[in-house]
Amino acid sequence: MKAWILTVALAPMLSWGNANEAMDLYLNQDYQRAFTLFEKTAELGDGRSQFNLAVQYLRGQGVKADPVKAYAYFSVAMANDFKMAQQARKSVIKRLSSDELQRAQRLAQQLIAEIGRQGSATVRYELSRALTYNPAPSKRINPPTEYPSGLKSDGVPGVASYIFDIDSQGIPRDYILLHSYPAPEFAQSIAEKLDETRFSYSGEVFHNAVIRGVFSGSPDSEVMQQLRTKQQHLLQQARRGDVDAQAELAELLRVLDYQPELWPVDSDVQVVAKQAPMVRFNSITQPDFTPTKMIDPSYYNFNYLVNVDNQGRVQEVSAFEHIDIPSQLDEHAREVMSQWSLGAEQGLLGDSNWYLARFFYNNQEQQASYENHSVVAYADVKPLVNKEKEQQWRYWQLKAAAAGHSDMLYQLGINCNQRLLLEAAERQHSRAQLQLGRCLLTQASGQREQLELARYWLNEAAKQGELIAMRELAGWYVRYSDNGAQLKNAIALAEQVSDETDHPLAYAYLAAAHAKLGNFDEAIDYQEQALSEAEDQSYAQQPFEQTLAAYQKGQLIF
């Protein structure tokens, strides 16, 4: 097989790296480590990684030569649209006996089922479970988002988003950055909006709410022209398999082409931008759903392409971008759509109007301290616009994630998809480590193994300076440990957090650690400080008051 196939195609990742690093290893003839990386990324469904594994099996580079496995991995790369694999596989067939070819074909079928285009282990499948829309409670105070002044005057567009919690009083807490492109000032603007936003919520804690800001900029500005030029440059690099370019192109396309009222879709449906007007529900506004033990306790987020006639009735429905959802949910969603009556917000509906109907179902077991259960089902409808796949930011985000780009994996897994968060966390992505630790902690239900995993990842994030991880880890020690060394570690962590943020829980954990060590005078002092900060920062004060009263009596809380 010709060498040029490799130079164009090689690019998956390290166990803790990405495709670009794997390319460097291969070209430096570090075949064994390169093989490990290719194998890891191949499991995510990356066609190039599968191709490169096949090459190494064929040549015996970093692994014992095995033409049967080479054939199989070339086959699965073909299933993932890596076109070079077709010619390469033909060269392998010549080396195989009839019996070997049959074994190779059986192995190929197995791999395609596991990590092919529709395989259950691919990032695309994980995405169908990870991008769950977790509707936040309605806002009772919703201040405007300030456009960063310097960026606005220069016409710079941007997109930024955070994931955050909402406490029982409707106050946003613990902002964790998802992304901010092309400048960090956009994220700061969103954070300032969150500081003043209040939600209508009376539960214990609402986790994993998302806020996003889209800043339009000036379409004719010099900056916009520069970004479009950059788009073309990144596209050339992304096509050649540069993972970092794929990830940045995803971010850039999201900025340039994101239109909140439209949904890009690469399909056979012929739709024209804004031909179908925005719609409102005239009836059957939302699906009715009761959590049931008949299906897995999980989130389900899935879509349909729907065609609406000029009377607002749904005439045609086809599933779009969801895999292996429970039949009960599919049947229920279709029944709901058959009853919809939609109307144009402005103007009239035409004879044929294509929309994307997005459904959310929450069938998680109820854990009041973890997820929202006031909204268990939700649907919305968005007009469509067709785009070539290479012009869609989601396409490149998936490509980069499958090739091991840690930030893309983190963004896809943020809503507690443990598989994707783990992939990012193993690549030393500190916010992925933090979120994985938080997800494990809140879902542990007292299981020691889960609690220990949570501690491990919180510790990894804390070592990288994530203050929320430090605070959560201090809380872990005071809740689950009586070990003196770990309690002293909790004190050191909580002191660092309190010095940086004056967070009331940091003082509360300082107090708890001292109380467990028998130092109740120090515990009372720190708990009084916790109560003071809770009052200043609008936290519910009763838990802090109750804990203080216990320490004053020499009693432990944790």
XYZ file of C-alpha atoms in Angstrom, residues 104-523:
420
model
C -12.342 -11.210 8.534
C -15.868 -10.589 7.266
C -17.400 -11.860 10.520
C -15.081 -9.650 12.556
C -15.914 -6.691 10.310
C -19.640 -7.189 10.928
C -18.992 -7.296 14.671
C -16.915 -4.102 14.609
C -19.398 -2.274 12.414
C -22.117 -3.149 14.916
C -19.965 -1.847 17.775
C -18.191 1.196 16.352
C -19.588 1.731 12.863
C -21.859 4.548 11.762
C -24.862 3.177 13.637
C -22.837 1.383 16.277
C -24.006 1.549 19.856
C -20.596 2.648 21.119
C -20.047 5.638 18.853
C -20.044 9.293 19.810
C -23.071 9.786 17.580
C -25.048 7.347 19.700
C -23.805 8.918 22.899
C -24.839 12.277 21.495
C -28.404 11.051 21.138
C -28.412 10.531 24.904
C -26.093 13.362 25.910
C -27.680 16.411 24.314
C -30.688 16.243 26.546
C -32.540 19.510 26.765
C -33.093 20.215 30.425
C -35.631 23.074 30.427
C -34.892 25.564 33.168
C -37.732 27.080 35.214
C -39.091 30.340 33.876
C -37.300 33.550 34.799
C -38.909 36.038 37.150
C -36.020 38.504 36.737
C -34.433 38.501 33.288
C -31.992 41.374 32.737
C -30.688 42.106 29.228
C -27.341 40.706 28.114
C -24.764 43.432 27.671
C -22.765 43.266 24.446
C -19.074 43.753 25.377
C -18.512 47.359 24.341
C -15.158 46.987 22.609
C -16.291 43.934 20.654
C -19.586 45.536 19.680
C -17.907 48.670 18.339
C -15.625 46.507 16.194
C -18.543 44.395 14.934
C -17.215 41.162 16.462
C -19.860 38.365 16.645
C -19.773 35.718 19.341
C -21.400 32.832 21.163
C -20.970 31.897 24.818
C -22.691 29.557 27.252
C -22.562 28.289 30.820
C -24.013 25.366 32.677
C -25.168 26.228 36.197
C -27.322 25.238 39.145
C -30.402 26.990 40.542
C -31.002 26.967 44.283
C -34.331 26.755 46.102
C -34.732 30.534 45.906
C -34.264 30.632 42.144
C -30.728 32.055 42.313
C -28.128 30.777 39.794
C -25.112 29.134 41.438
C -21.839 27.509 40.386
C -21.372 28.668 36.812
C -19.245 26.290 34.738
C -18.109 27.596 31.361
C -19.136 25.601 28.313
C -17.561 27.784 25.653
C -16.912 31.364 24.618
C -15.875 32.139 21.060
C -14.068 34.049 19.686
C -13.310 35.981 22.898
C -13.665 35.373 26.662
C -15.465 38.708 27.078
C -18.641 37.116 25.713
C -18.648 34.589 28.568
C -18.087 37.353 31.077
C -21.137 39.155 29.729
C -23.269 36.024 30.181
C -21.931 35.560 33.715
C -22.887 39.143 34.579
C -26.400 38.495 33.281
C -26.630 35.341 35.409
C -25.601 37.295 38.485
C -28.801 39.333 38.194
C -31.149 36.641 36.825
C -33.684 34.961 39.093
C -35.790 31.891 38.327
C -39.202 30.740 39.491
C -38.126 27.623 41.362
C -38.834 26.182 44.816
C -37.149 22.777 44.681
C -33.929 21.857 46.487
C -31.409 22.220 43.644
C -31.934 22.351 39.892
C -28.791 21.038 38.208
C -27.387 21.475 34.725
C -29.405 24.414 33.474
C -27.835 26.021 30.411
C -27.725 29.659 29.367
C -26.491 30.707 25.938
C -25.855 34.098 24.410
C -25.600 34.823 20.690
C -23.991 38.147 19.773
C -24.715 39.094 16.175
C -21.991 41.637 15.455
C -22.112 43.537 12.186
C -22.569 41.382 9.037
C -20.585 43.798 6.863
C -17.773 44.555 9.292
C -14.119 43.972 8.549
C -14.009 41.517 11.443
C -16.808 39.452 9.912
C -14.957 39.309 6.605
C -11.816 38.186 8.418
C -13.758 35.438 10.173
C -15.185 34.188 6.883
C -11.690 34.079 5.445
C -10.586 32.159 8.516
C -13.508 29.780 7.976
C -12.175 28.795 4.561
C -8.674 28.288 5.933
C -9.957 26.143 8.806
C -12.137 24.152 6.412
C -9.099 23.145 4.370
C -7.265 22.034 7.518
C -10.328 20.241 8.897
C -10.759 18.269 5.681
C -7.169 17.077 6.049
C -7.974 15.697 9.495
C -6.590 18.432 11.742
C -8.603 17.870 14.916
C -7.935 21.279 16.435
C -9.036 22.907 13.182
C -12.214 20.819 13.190
C -13.003 21.962 16.733
C -12.353 25.633 16.011
C -14.314 25.429 12.768
C -17.267 24.092 14.759
C -17.047 27.100 17.059
C -16.607 29.553 14.184
C -19.552 28.170 12.210
C -21.680 28.347 15.323
C -20.869 32.065 15.515
C -21.226 32.855 11.814
C -24.275 30.773 10.992
C -26.175 30.270 14.206
C -29.686 31.623 13.804
C -31.852 31.031 16.879
C -35.070 30.878 14.827
C -33.758 28.246 12.383
C -32.337 24.765 12.655
C -29.661 23.594 10.162
C -30.458 20.162 8.813
C -28.563 18.022 6.325
C -31.281 15.861 4.814
C -33.274 15.162 1.678
C -36.004 17.529 2.807
C -36.039 20.535 0.470
C -36.486 23.594 2.648
C -35.550 27.213 2.158
C -34.373 29.517 4.932
C -37.302 31.397 6.497
C -39.768 30.019 3.942
C -41.589 28.438 6.863
C -42.504 31.116 9.414
C -42.054 30.854 13.138
C -45.019 29.087 14.678
C -46.972 29.050 17.916
C -49.066 26.279 19.415
C -52.794 26.779 19.038
C -53.485 23.585 20.972
C -51.680 20.623 22.632
C -48.771 22.784 23.690
C -46.747 20.079 25.412
C -46.685 16.281 25.692
C -48.018 14.694 28.864
C -45.670 12.118 30.363
C -45.511 10.211 33.629
C -42.156 8.636 34.583
C -42.392 4.878 34.253
C -40.322 1.840 35.210
C -41.175 0.253 31.862
C -38.279 2.106 30.188
C -34.759 2.868 31.321
C -34.425 5.694 33.879
C -32.692 8.247 31.659
C -33.124 11.433 29.689
C -34.433 11.133 26.158
C -33.984 13.948 23.671
C -34.992 13.226 20.084
C -36.233 14.953 16.975
C -38.633 14.620 14.062
C -38.905 16.366 10.736
C -42.535 17.425 10.387
C -44.430 18.900 7.475
C -47.308 21.232 8.316
C -50.089 22.223 5.925
C -51.562 25.715 5.560
C -54.052 24.971 8.351
C -51.259 24.165 10.822
C -51.918 20.407 10.856
C -49.019 17.935 10.814
C -49.145 15.966 7.544
C -45.853 14.085 7.525
C -43.422 12.935 10.218
C -39.990 11.295 9.962
C -37.481 10.548 12.719
C -34.363 12.699 12.649
C -31.059 12.243 14.519
C -32.113 9.841 17.203
C -31.157 6.241 17.713
C -32.793 3.417 19.625
C -35.348 5.324 21.674
C -38.031 3.347 23.547
C -40.995 2.557 21.312
C -43.393 3.941 23.960
C -41.811 7.398 23.653
C -41.812 7.315 19.865
C -45.482 6.296 19.784
C -46.399 8.944 22.329
C -44.538 11.695 20.467
C -46.205 10.776 17.176
C -49.629 10.754 18.820
C -48.944 14.194 20.308
C -47.864 15.595 16.935
C -50.941 14.211 15.215
C -53.044 16.418 17.502
C -51.071 19.613 17.071
C -52.636 22.735 15.717
C -49.972 25.297 14.784
C -50.253 28.855 13.610
C -47.817 31.311 12.078
C -46.565 33.976 14.478
C -46.508 36.402 11.538
C -48.018 36.021 8.078
C -49.596 32.802 6.807
C -48.521 29.207 6.518
C -47.888 27.929 3.008
C -49.013 24.623 1.562
C -45.828 22.856 2.748
C -43.874 23.982 5.796
C -40.997 21.918 7.180
C -40.075 22.117 10.839
C -37.945 20.329 13.395
C -39.955 19.043 16.367
C -37.701 18.438 19.368
C -38.915 16.259 22.239
C -37.513 15.931 25.745
C -38.554 13.257 28.232
C -37.122 12.847 31.714
C -37.541 9.313 33.035
C -34.855 9.598 35.696
C -35.592 8.172 39.094
C -36.650 11.073 41.258
C -33.809 12.506 43.299
C -34.937 15.821 44.684
C -31.372 16.937 45.368
C -30.213 16.155 41.845
C -32.373 16.843 38.818
C -35.456 18.808 37.893
C -38.754 16.953 38.058
C -41.160 19.824 37.703
C -40.744 19.485 33.931
C -40.656 15.850 32.797
C -41.679 16.344 29.177
C -41.195 19.146 26.708
C -41.445 19.818 22.978
C -40.625 22.746 20.731
C -40.828 23.428 17.000
C -38.278 25.268 14.862
C -38.216 26.139 11.144
C -35.491 24.447 9.095
C -32.782 25.542 6.737
C -30.811 23.066 4.654
C -27.022 23.251 4.735
C -24.220 21.124 3.396
C -22.807 19.044 6.225
C -19.420 20.774 6.040
C -21.193 24.076 6.707
C -22.769 22.766 9.920
C -21.002 23.357 13.192
C -22.466 20.177 14.702
C -20.862 18.066 11.951
C -17.380 19.312 12.819
C -18.028 19.126 16.537
C -18.837 15.433 16.154
C -15.799 14.856 13.938
C -13.489 16.506 16.447
C -15.072 14.658 19.380
C -14.731 11.300 17.642
C -11.061 12.088 17.092
C -10.581 12.776 20.777
C -10.766 16.557 21.069
C -11.281 17.011 24.798
C -13.281 20.249 24.701
C -15.733 18.904 22.116
C -16.197 15.736 24.180
C -16.786 17.907 27.237
C -19.374 20.053 25.483
C -21.241 16.980 24.225
C -21.164 15.229 27.584
C -21.871 18.147 29.872
C -25.336 16.964 30.935
C -23.903 14.017 32.874
C -23.122 11.712 29.967
C -20.471 9.843 31.907
C -18.921 8.136 28.886
C -18.137 11.368 27.070
C -17.130 13.230 30.221
C -14.775 10.367 31.085
C -13.152 10.557 27.639
C -12.549 14.282 28.154
C -11.496 13.887 31.789
C -8.860 11.308 30.882
C -7.401 13.924 28.549
C -6.893 16.235 31.531
C -9.797 18.555 30.714
C -10.299 20.151 34.135
C -13.944 21.225 33.677
C -14.815 17.747 32.407
C -13.154 16.286 35.501
C -15.151 18.681 37.671
C -18.459 17.924 35.985
C -17.825 14.168 35.980
C -17.076 14.299 39.697
C -20.244 16.299 40.372
C -22.373 13.951 38.276
C -20.961 10.873 39.992
C -21.457 12.463 43.382
C -25.075 13.432 42.842
C -25.971 10.119 41.235
C -24.117 7.913 43.731
C -27.116 7.227 46.026
C -24.703 6.134 48.762
C -22.836 3.603 46.597
C -19.243 3.595 47.808
C -17.708 2.806 44.423
C -19.453 5.789 42.830
C -18.487 8.024 45.723
C -14.837 7.035 45.408
C -14.883 7.704 41.671
C -16.406 11.104 42.367
C -13.633 11.856 44.852
C -10.969 10.815 42.360
C -12.186 13.126 39.603
C -12.887 16.035 41.941
C -9.338 15.643 43.194
C -7.983 15.646 39.632
C -9.897 18.849 38.870
C -8.841 20.427 42.156
C -5.186 19.776 41.305
C -5.749 21.884 38.192
C -7.111 24.766 40.247
C -10.873 24.357 39.771
C -12.300 26.127 42.833
C -15.696 24.414 42.654
C -13.889 21.059 42.633
C -11.861 22.094 45.682
C -15.035 23.042 47.527
C -16.892 19.863 46.495
C -13.885 17.749 47.517
C -13.729 19.420 50.927
C -17.421 18.638 51.277
C -16.755 15.018 50.298
C -14.166 14.605 53.042
C -16.368 16.044 55.801
C -19.370 13.958 54.709
C -17.754 10.602 54.063
C -14.498 10.473 56.021
C -13.376 10.415 59.641
C -9.727 10.140 58.628
C -7.689 12.878 60.290
C -5.402 13.428 57.292
C -8.339 13.768 54.921
C -10.106 16.177 57.289
C -6.972 18.308 57.384
C -6.948 18.172 53.610
C -10.557 19.405 53.676
C -9.450 22.339 55.815
C -6.653 23.234 53.388
C -8.991 23.054 50.405
C -11.781 25.022 52.058
C -9.353 27.706 53.228
C -8.131 28.195 49.679
C -11.697 28.456 48.359
C -12.794 30.858 51.110
C -9.765 33.065 50.446
C -10.714 33.282 46.767
C -14.510 33.472 46.900
C -15.867 33.839 50.483
C -18.269 31.037 49.591
C -20.483 30.179 52.590
C -20.145 26.447 51.986
C -16.360 26.728 52.111
C -16.655 28.177 55.634
C -19.262 25.541 56.486
C -16.868 22.766 55.445
C -14.072 24.379 57.459
C -16.387 24.320 60.439
C -17.415 20.701 59.828
C -13.834 19.486 59.491
C -12.819 21.194 62.742
C -15.892 19.781 64.480
C -15.022 16.260 63.379
C -11.498 16.804 64.691
C -13.006 17.838 68.032
C -12.228 21.538 67.708
C -15.691 22.942 68.380
C -14.522 26.480 69.198
C -13.021 26.774 65.713
C -16.093 25.085 64.268
